[in-house]
Short mmCIF file of C-alpha atoms and ligand atoms in Angstrom, two decimals:
data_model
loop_
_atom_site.label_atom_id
_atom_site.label_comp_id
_atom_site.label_asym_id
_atom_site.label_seq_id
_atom_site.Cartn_x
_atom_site.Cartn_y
_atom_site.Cartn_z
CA UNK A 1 -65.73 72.03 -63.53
CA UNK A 2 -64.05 69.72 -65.73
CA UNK A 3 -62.94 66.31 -63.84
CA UNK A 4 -60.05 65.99 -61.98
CA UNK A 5 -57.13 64.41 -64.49
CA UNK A 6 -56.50 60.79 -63.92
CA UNK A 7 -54.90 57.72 -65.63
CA UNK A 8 -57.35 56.82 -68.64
CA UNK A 9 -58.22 53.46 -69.06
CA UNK A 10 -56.93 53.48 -72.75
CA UNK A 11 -53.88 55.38 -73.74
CA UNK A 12 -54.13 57.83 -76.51
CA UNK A 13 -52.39 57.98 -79.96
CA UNK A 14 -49.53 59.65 -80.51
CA UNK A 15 -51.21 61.75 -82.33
CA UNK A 16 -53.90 62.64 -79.82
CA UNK A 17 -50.87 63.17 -76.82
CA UNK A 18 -48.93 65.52 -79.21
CA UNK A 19 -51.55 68.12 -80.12
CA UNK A 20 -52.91 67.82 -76.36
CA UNK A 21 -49.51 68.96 -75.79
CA UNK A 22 -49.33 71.78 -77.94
CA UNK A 23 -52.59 73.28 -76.93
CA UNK A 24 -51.58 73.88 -73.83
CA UNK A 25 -48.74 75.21 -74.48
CA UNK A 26 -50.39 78.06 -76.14
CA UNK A 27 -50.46 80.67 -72.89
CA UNK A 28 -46.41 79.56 -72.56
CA UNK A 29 -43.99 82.44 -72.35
CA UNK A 30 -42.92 83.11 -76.19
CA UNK A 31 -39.35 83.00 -75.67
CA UNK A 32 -38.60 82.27 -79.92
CA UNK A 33 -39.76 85.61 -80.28
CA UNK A 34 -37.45 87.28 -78.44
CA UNK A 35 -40.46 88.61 -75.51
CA UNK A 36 -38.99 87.21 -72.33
CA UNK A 37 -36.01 87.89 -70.34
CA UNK A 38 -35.13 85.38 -68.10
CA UNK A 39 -35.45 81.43 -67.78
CA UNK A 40 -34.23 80.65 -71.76
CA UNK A 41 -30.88 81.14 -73.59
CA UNK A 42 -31.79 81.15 -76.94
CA UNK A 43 -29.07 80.64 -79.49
CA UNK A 44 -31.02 80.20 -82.77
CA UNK A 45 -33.37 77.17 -84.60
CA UNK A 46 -29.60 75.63 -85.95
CA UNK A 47 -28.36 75.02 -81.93
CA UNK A 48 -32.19 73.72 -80.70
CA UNK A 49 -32.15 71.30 -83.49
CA UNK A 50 -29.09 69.59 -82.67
CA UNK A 51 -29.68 69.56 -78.79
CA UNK A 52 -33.35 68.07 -79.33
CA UNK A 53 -31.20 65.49 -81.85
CA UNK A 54 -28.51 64.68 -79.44
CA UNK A 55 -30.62 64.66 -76.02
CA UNK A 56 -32.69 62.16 -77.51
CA UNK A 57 -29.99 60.25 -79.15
CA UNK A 58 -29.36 59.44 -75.16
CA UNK A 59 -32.77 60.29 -73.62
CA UNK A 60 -32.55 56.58 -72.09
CA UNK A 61 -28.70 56.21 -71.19
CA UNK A 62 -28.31 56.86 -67.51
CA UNK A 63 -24.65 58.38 -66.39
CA UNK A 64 -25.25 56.70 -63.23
CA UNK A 65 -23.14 53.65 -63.71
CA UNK A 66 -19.90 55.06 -65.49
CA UNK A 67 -19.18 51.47 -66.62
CA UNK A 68 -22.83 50.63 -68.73
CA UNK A 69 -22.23 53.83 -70.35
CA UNK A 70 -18.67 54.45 -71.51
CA UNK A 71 -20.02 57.03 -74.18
CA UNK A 72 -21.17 59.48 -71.26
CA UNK A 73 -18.34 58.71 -69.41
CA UNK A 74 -16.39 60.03 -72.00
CA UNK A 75 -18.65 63.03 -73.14
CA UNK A 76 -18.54 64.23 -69.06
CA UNK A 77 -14.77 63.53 -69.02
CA UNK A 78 -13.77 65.55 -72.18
CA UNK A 79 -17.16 68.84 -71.02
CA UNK A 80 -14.90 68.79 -68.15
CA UNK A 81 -11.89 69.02 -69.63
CA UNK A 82 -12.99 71.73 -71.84
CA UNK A 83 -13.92 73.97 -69.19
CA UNK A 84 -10.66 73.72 -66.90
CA UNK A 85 -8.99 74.57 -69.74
CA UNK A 86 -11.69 77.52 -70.43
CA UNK A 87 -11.32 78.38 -66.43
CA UNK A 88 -7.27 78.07 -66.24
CA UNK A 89 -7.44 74.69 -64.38
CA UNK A 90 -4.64 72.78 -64.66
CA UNK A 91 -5.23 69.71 -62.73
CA UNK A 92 -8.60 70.69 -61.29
CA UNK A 93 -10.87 68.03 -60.92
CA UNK A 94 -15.26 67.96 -60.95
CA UNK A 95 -18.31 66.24 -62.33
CA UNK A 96 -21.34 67.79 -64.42
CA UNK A 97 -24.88 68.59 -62.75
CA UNK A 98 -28.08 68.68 -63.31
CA UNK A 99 -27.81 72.98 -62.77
CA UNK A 100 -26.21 75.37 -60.99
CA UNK A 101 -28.37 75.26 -58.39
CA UNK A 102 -26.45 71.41 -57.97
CA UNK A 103 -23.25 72.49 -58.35
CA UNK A 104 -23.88 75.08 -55.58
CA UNK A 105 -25.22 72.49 -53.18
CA UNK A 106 -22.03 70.34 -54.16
CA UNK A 107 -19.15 72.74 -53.64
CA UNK A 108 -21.03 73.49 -49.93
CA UNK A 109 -21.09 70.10 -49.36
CA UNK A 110 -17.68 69.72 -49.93
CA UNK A 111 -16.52 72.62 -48.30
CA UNK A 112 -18.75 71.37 -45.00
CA UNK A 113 -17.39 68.13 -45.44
CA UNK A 114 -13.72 69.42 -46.23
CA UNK A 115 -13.76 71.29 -43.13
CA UNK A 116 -15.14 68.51 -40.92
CA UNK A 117 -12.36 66.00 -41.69
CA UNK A 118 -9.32 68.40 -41.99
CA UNK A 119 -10.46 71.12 -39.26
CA UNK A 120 -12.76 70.02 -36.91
CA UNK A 121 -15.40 72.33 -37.69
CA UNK A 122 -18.88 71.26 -36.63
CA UNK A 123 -20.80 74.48 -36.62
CA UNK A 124 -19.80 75.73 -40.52
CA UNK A 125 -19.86 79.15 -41.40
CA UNK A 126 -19.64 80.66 -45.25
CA UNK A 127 -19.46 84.40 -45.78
CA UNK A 128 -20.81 85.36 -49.01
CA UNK A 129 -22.13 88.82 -50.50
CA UNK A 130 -25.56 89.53 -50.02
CA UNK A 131 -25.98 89.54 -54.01
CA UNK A 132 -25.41 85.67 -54.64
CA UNK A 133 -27.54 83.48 -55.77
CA UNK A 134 -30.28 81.88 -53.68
CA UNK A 135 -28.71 78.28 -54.35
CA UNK A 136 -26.60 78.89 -51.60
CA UNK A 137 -29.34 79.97 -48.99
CA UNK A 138 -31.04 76.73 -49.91
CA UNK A 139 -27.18 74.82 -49.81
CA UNK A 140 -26.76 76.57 -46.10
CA UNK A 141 -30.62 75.23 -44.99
CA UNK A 142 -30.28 71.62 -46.80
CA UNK A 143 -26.83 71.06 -45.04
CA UNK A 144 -27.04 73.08 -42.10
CA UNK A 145 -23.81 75.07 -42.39
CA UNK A 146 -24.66 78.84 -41.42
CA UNK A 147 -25.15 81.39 -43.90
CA UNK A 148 -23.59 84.81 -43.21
CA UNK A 149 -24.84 87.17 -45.73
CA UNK A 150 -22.73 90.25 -46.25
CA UNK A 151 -24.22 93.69 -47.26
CA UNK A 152 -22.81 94.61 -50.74
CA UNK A 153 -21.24 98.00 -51.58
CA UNK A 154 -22.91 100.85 -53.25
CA UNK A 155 -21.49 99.57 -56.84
CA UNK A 156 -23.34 96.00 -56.34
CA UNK A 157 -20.01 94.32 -55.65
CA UNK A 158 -19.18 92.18 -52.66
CA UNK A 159 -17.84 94.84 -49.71
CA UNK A 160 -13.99 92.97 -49.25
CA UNK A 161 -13.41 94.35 -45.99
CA UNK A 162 -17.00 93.55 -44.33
CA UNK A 163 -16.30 90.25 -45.70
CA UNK A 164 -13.29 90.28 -44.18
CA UNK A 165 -15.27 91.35 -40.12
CA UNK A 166 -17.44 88.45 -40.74
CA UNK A 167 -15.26 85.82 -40.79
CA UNK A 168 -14.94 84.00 -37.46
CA UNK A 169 -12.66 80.39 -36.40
CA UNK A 170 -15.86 78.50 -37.61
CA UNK A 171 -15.91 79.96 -41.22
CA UNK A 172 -15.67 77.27 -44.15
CA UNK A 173 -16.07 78.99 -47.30
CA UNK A 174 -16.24 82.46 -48.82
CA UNK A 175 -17.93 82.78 -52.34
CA UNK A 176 -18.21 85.36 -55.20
CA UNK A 177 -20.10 85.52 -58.22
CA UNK A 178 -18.93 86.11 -61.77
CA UNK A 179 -21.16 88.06 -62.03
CA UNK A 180 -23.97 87.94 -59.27
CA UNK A 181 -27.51 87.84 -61.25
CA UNK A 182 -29.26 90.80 -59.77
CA UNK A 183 -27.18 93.58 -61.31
CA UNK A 184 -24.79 91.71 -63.63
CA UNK A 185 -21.79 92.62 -61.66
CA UNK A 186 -18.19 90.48 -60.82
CA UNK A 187 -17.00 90.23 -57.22
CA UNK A 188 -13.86 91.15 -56.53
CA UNK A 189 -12.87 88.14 -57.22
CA UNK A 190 -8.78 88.87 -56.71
CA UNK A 191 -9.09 90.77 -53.48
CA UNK A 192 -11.58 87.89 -51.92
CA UNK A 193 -9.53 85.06 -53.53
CA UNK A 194 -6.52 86.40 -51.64
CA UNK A 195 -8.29 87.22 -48.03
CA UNK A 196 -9.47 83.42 -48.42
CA UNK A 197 -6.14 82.18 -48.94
CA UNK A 198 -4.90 84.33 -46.26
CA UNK A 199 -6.71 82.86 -44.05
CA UNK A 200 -6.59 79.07 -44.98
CA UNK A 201 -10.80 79.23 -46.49
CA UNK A 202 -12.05 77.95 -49.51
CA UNK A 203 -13.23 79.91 -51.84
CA UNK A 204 -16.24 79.21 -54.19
CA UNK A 205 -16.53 81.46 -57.54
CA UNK A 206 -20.19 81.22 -59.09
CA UNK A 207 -19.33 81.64 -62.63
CA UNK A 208 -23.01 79.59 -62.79
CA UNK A 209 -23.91 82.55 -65.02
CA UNK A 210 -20.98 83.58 -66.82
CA UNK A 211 -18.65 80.98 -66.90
CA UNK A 212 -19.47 80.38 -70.21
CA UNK A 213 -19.48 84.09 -71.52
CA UNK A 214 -16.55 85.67 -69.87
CA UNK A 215 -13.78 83.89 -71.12
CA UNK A 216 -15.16 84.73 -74.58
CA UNK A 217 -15.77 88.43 -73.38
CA UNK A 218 -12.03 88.62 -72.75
CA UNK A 219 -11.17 87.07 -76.20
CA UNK A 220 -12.93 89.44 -78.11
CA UNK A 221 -10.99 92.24 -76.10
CA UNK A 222 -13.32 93.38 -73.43
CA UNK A 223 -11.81 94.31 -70.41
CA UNK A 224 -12.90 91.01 -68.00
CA UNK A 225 -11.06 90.77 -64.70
CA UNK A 226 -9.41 87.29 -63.91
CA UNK A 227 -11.93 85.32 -62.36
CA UNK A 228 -11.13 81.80 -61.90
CA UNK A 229 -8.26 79.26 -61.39
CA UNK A 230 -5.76 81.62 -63.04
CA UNK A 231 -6.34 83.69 -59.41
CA UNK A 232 -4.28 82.13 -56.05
CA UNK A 233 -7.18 81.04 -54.06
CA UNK A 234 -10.02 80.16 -55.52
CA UNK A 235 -10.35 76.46 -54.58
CA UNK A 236 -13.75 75.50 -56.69
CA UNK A 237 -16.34 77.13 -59.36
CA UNK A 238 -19.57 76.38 -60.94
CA UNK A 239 -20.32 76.99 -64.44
CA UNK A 240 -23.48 76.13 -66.03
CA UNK A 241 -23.95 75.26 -69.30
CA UNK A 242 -27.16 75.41 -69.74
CA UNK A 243 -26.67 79.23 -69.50
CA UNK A 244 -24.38 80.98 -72.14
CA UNK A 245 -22.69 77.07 -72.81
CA UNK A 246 -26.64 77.34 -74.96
CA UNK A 247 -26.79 73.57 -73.83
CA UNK A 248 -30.03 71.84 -73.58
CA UNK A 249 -31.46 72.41 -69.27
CA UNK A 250 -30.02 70.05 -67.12
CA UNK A 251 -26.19 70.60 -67.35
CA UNK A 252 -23.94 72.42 -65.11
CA UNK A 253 -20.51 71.82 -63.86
CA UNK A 254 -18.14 72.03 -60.50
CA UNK A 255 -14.82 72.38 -60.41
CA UNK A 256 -12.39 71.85 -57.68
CA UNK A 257 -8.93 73.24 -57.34
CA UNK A 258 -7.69 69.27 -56.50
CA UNK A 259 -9.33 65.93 -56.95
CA UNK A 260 -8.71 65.82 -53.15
CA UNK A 261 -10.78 68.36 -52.60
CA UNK A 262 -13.85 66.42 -54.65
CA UNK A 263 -13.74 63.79 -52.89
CA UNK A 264 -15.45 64.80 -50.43
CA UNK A 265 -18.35 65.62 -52.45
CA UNK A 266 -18.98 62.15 -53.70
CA UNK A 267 -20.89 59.70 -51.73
CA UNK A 268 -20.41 56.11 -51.60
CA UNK A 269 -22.22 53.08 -49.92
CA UNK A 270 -20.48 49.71 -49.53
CA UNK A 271 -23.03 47.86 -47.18
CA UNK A 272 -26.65 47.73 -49.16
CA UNK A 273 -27.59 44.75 -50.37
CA UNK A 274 -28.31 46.05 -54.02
CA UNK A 275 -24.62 46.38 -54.37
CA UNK A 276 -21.49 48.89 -53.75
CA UNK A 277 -23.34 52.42 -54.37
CA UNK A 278 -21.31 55.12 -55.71
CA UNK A 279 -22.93 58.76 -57.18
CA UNK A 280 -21.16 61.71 -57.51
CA UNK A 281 -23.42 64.05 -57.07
CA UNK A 282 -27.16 65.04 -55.45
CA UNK A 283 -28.81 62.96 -58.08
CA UNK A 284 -28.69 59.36 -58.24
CA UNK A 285 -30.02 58.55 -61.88
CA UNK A 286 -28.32 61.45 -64.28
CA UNK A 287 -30.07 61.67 -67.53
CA UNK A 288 -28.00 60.66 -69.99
CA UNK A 289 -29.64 63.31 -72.59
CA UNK A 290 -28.32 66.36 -71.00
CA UNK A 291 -24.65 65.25 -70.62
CA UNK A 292 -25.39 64.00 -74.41
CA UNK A 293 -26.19 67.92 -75.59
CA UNK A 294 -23.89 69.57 -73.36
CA UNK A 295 -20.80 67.60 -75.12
CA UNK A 296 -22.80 67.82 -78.92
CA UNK A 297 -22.97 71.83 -78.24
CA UNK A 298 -19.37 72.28 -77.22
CA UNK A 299 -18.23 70.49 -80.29
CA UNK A 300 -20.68 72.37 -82.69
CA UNK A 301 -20.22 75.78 -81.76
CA UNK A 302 -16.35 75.49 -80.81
CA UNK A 303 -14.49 78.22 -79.51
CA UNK A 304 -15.65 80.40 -83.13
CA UNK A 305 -19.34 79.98 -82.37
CA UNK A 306 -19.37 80.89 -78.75
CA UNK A 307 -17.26 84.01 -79.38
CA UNK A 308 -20.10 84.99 -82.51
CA UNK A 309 -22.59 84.24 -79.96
CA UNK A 310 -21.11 85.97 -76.99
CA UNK A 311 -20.16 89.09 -79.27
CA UNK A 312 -24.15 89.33 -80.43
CA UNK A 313 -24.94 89.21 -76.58
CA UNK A 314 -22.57 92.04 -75.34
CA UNK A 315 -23.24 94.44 -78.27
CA UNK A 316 -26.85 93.57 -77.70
CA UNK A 317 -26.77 94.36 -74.00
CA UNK A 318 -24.79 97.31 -74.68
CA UNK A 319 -27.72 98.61 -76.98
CA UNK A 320 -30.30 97.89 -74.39
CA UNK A 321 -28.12 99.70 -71.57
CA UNK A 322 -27.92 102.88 -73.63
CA UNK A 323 -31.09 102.82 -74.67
CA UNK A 324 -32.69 102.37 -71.57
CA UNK A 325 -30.64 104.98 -69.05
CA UNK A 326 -31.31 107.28 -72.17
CA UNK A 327 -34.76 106.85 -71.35
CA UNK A 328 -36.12 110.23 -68.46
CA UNK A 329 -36.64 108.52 -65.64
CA UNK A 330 -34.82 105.40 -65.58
CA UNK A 331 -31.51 104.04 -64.45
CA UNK A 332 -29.21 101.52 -64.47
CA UNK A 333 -28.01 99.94 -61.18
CA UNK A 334 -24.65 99.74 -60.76
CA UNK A 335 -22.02 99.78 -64.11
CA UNK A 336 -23.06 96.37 -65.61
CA UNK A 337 -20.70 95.78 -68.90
CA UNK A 338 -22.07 91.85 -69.43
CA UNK A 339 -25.44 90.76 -70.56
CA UNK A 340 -27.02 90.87 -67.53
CA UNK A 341 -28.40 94.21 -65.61
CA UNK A 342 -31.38 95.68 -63.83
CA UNK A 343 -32.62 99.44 -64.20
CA UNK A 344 -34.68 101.33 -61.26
CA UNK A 345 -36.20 104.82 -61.01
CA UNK A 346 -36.45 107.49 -58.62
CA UNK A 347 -39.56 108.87 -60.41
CA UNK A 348 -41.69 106.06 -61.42
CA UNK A 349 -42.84 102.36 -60.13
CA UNK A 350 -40.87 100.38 -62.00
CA UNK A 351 -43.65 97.73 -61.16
CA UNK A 352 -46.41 99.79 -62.30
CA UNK A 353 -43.69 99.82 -65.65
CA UNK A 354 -42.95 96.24 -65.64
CA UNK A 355 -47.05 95.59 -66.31
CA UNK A 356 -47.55 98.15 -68.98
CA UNK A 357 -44.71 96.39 -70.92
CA UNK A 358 -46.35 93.11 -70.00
CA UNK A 359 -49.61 94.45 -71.35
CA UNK A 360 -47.26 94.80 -74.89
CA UNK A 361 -46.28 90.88 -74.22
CA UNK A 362 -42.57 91.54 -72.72
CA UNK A 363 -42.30 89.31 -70.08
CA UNK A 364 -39.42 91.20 -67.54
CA UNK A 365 -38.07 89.99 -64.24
CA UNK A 366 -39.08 92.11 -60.70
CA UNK A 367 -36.53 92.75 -58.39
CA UNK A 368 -36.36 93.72 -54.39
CA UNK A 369 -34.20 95.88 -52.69
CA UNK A 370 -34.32 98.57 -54.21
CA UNK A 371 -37.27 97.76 -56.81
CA UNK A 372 -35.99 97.14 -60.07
CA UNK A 373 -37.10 95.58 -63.84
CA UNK A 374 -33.89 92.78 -64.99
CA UNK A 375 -32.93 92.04 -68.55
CA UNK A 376 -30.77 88.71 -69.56
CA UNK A 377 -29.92 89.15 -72.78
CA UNK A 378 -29.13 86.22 -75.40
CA UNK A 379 -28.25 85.89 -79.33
CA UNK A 380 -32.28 86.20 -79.92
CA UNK A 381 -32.84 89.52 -78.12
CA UNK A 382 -30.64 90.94 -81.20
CA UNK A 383 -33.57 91.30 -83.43
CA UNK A 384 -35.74 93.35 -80.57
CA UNK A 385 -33.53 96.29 -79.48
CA UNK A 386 -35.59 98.40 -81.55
CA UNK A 387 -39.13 97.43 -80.46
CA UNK A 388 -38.35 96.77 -76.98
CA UNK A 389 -36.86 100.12 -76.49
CA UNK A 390 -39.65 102.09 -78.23
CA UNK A 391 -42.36 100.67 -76.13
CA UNK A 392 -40.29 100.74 -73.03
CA UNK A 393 -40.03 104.42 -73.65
CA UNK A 394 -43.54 105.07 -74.27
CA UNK A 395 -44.74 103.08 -71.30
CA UNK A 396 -42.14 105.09 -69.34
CA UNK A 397 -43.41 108.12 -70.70
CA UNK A 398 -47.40 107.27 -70.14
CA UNK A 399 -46.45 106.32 -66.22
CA UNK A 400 -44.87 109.95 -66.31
CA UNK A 401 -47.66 111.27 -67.37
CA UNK A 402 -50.10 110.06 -64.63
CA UNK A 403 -51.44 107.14 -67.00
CA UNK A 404 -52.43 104.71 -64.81
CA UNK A 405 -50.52 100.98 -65.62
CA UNK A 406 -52.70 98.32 -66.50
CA UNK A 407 -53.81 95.64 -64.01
CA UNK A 408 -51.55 93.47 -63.33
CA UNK A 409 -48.81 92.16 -60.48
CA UNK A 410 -47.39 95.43 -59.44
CA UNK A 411 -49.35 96.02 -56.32
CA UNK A 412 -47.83 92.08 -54.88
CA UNK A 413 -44.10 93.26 -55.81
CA UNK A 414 -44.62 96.41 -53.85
CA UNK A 415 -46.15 94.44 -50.79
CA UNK A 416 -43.88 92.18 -50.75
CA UNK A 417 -40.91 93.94 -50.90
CA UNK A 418 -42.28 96.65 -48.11
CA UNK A 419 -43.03 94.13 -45.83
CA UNK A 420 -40.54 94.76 -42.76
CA UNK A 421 -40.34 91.47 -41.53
CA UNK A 422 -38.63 89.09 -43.93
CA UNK A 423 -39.71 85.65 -42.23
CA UNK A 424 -43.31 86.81 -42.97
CA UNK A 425 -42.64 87.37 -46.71
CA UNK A 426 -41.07 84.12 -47.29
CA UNK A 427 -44.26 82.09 -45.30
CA UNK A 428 -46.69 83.95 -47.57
CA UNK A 429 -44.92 82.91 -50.75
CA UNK A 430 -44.87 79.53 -49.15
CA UNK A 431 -48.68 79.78 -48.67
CA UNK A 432 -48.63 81.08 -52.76
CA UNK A 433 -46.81 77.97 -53.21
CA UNK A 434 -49.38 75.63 -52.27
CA UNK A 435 -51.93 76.99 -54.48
CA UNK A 436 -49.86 76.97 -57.39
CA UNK A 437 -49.26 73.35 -57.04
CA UNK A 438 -52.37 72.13 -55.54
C1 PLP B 1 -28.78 80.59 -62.67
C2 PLP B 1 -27.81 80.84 -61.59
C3 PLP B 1 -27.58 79.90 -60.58
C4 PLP B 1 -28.44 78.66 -60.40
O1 PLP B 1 -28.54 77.88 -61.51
P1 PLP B 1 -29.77 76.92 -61.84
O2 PLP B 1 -29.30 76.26 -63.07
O3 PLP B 1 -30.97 77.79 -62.04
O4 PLP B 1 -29.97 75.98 -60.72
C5 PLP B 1 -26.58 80.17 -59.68
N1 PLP B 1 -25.86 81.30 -59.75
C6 PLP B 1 -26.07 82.24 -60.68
C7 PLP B 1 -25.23 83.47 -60.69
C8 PLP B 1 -27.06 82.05 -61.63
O5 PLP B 1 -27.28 82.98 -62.57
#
């Protein structure tokens, strides 16, 4: 056993940190070449360079005191800007994250908040599709407003009228996803925009994932439902950039239909003896870097680059789709037309398929209910189709054949997924947790 890692004595060079550094790095998923399908949007060595230049540029600013830092100020102001014009937003009004996962926590905040002050509410409800993301389980447990989870219909998409059954007098916000990461899918966002309004709710749209790729979509002439502040209703969305905006990780955005409505995510302090405290968001310092790259990316790639980029992605997807339900065997869940969508089987365990592929080094998302392999596809993935697919197929094909799948993590999906009592399941990844951090 080597020793446990503590603070040396005497630092080491440079030198001696970097190539530390880059040894153990060496078992790292190898997302440059194209082998993993989640976790990295990779738009080419010209975009990387210029974030790694322009985070840095601001590593050390901090865009927690708008008046130190006028330059962040005024990179945040004019991201924003860009997007509500991206998202039909005249007037809207938000701040930039660290992730979606912050902007999610944000516009529950706000909505808990929102309906607190204006409607009494003290036991919050939000009614959301099964299918969203698990930001807003972890918004509903951080802030104590009650998550109603709504079964989704057979296509994937959120079921409007048992969204409509759950509501009760207590409900604060309904929420749909543009698109919802499991199978790549848009809400109804029209239909649920318009029961919210009926009603007097506000309504959340997580465009976390494809706020940044839809607009684009449209442009180019797919056919992309309206999905933000264009429809009557939605009163906030969260778009992250660090997604298909191919900005460096730790930007995001919110959005809110009024700058009355965002006020009551911000949180101020005027008694502390350090001085008035004002912060926007979660976070209190905001690394200046992040905001830095987001703005340097918009500006580089400008509306030409992100619909090349978005273009490569959807034909690329496309490929993979046909490809893969073309494959005996397999099939795609749901109709996903983005760059985002899962494929099951009836015949074979997809698990058992996902670790002969990651015995050939392609690193692909499992899925619960019902079991399923997930692809995210970015501007990289363009140069795999071909090799992806033909090992895909032949791995399908051994399985079929009664080959047995290499070692590897398909007998813990299948547990864990089986296991009937949910609670359970989330304690033993808990337990997992503990170990993986000890
Ligand atoms: C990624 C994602 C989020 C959460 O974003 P993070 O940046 O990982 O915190 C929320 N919603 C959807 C649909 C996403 O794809």
């Amino acid at each position: 056993m080597s020793n446990p890692p503590r603070l040396s004595p005497q630092g080491l060079s440079h030198q001696e940190v970097l190539a530390r550094m880059r040894e153990l790095r060496t078992e790292d998923a190898r997302w440059q070449e194209g082998r993993t399908w989640s976790l990295v949007y990779n738009a080419g060595e010209d975009v990387r360079r210029l974030l790694a230049e322009a985070y840095t540029e601001f590593m050390s600013e901090n865009g927690l005191s708008p008046f130190a830092f006028p330059s962040l100020r005024r990179f945040e102001s004019e991201v924003l800007a860009i997007a509500a014009e991206l998202f039909h937003g005249e007037g809207v009004a938000g701040t930039m994250t660290s992730g979606g996962t912050e902007s999610i926590l944000m516009a529950v905040k706000t909505a808990r908040d929102f309906a607190r002050a204006e409607r009494g509410i003290t036991e919050p409800e939000m009614v959301m599709p099964a299918s969203v993301h698990p930001a807003f389980q972890k918004a509903a447990h951080y802030f104590g407003v009650k998550a109603v989870n709504v079964p989704v219909g057979p296509d994937f998409r959120a079921d409007v009228a048992a969204m409509r059954a759950a509501l009760t007098p207590r409900t604060v916000l309904m929420v749909g996803s543009a698109p919802a990461y499991p199978q790549g899918v848009v809400d109804p966002i029209s239909e649920l925009a318009a029961l919210a309004k009926e009603r007097g709710l506000l309504f959340h749209v997580d465009a976390c994932l494809g706020g940044f790729l839809l607009p684009f979509a449209r442009k180019l002439g797919h056919a992309i439902p309206d999905f933000d502040f264009a429809v009557p209703g939605v009163t906030s969305l969260s778009a992250d950039l660090h997604k298909y905006g191919y900005a460096a990780k730790g930007a995001s955005l919110v959005l809110y239909r009024t700058p009355e409505l965002r006020r009551y995510q911000f949180f101020t302090y005027a008694d502390w003896s350090g001085g008035i405290y004002a912060s926007p968001s979660m976070a209190g310092t905001r690394p200046g870097g992040a905001i830095a790259a987001a703005w340097a990316i918009l500006k580089y790639l400008g509306e030409e680059g992100y619909l090349r980029l978005t273009g490569t992605v959807l034909d690329t997807a496309k490929a993979l789709r046909e490809g893969i339900a073309a494959i005996p065997g397999l099939k795609l869940l749901g109709e996903p037309r983005l760059s985002i969508f899962a494929f099951g089987s009836d015949t074979l365990d997809v698990y058992a398929l996902g670790d002969a592929m990651e015995a050939r080094g392609w690193k692909l998302d499992r899925q619960m209910m019902p079991p399923a392999l997930h692809l995210m596809v970015t501007p990289a993935h363009a140069k795999v189709v071909e090799p992806f697919l033909a090992d895909l197929r032949a791995c399908a094909a051994g399985l079929a054949s009664g080959e047995p799948a290499p070692e590897g993590s398909a007998a813990m999906y299948g547990m864990l997924g089986a296991m009937p009592d949910r609670a359970e399941a989330a304690d033993f990844i808990r337990q997992f947790m503990d170990s993986l951090y000890e």
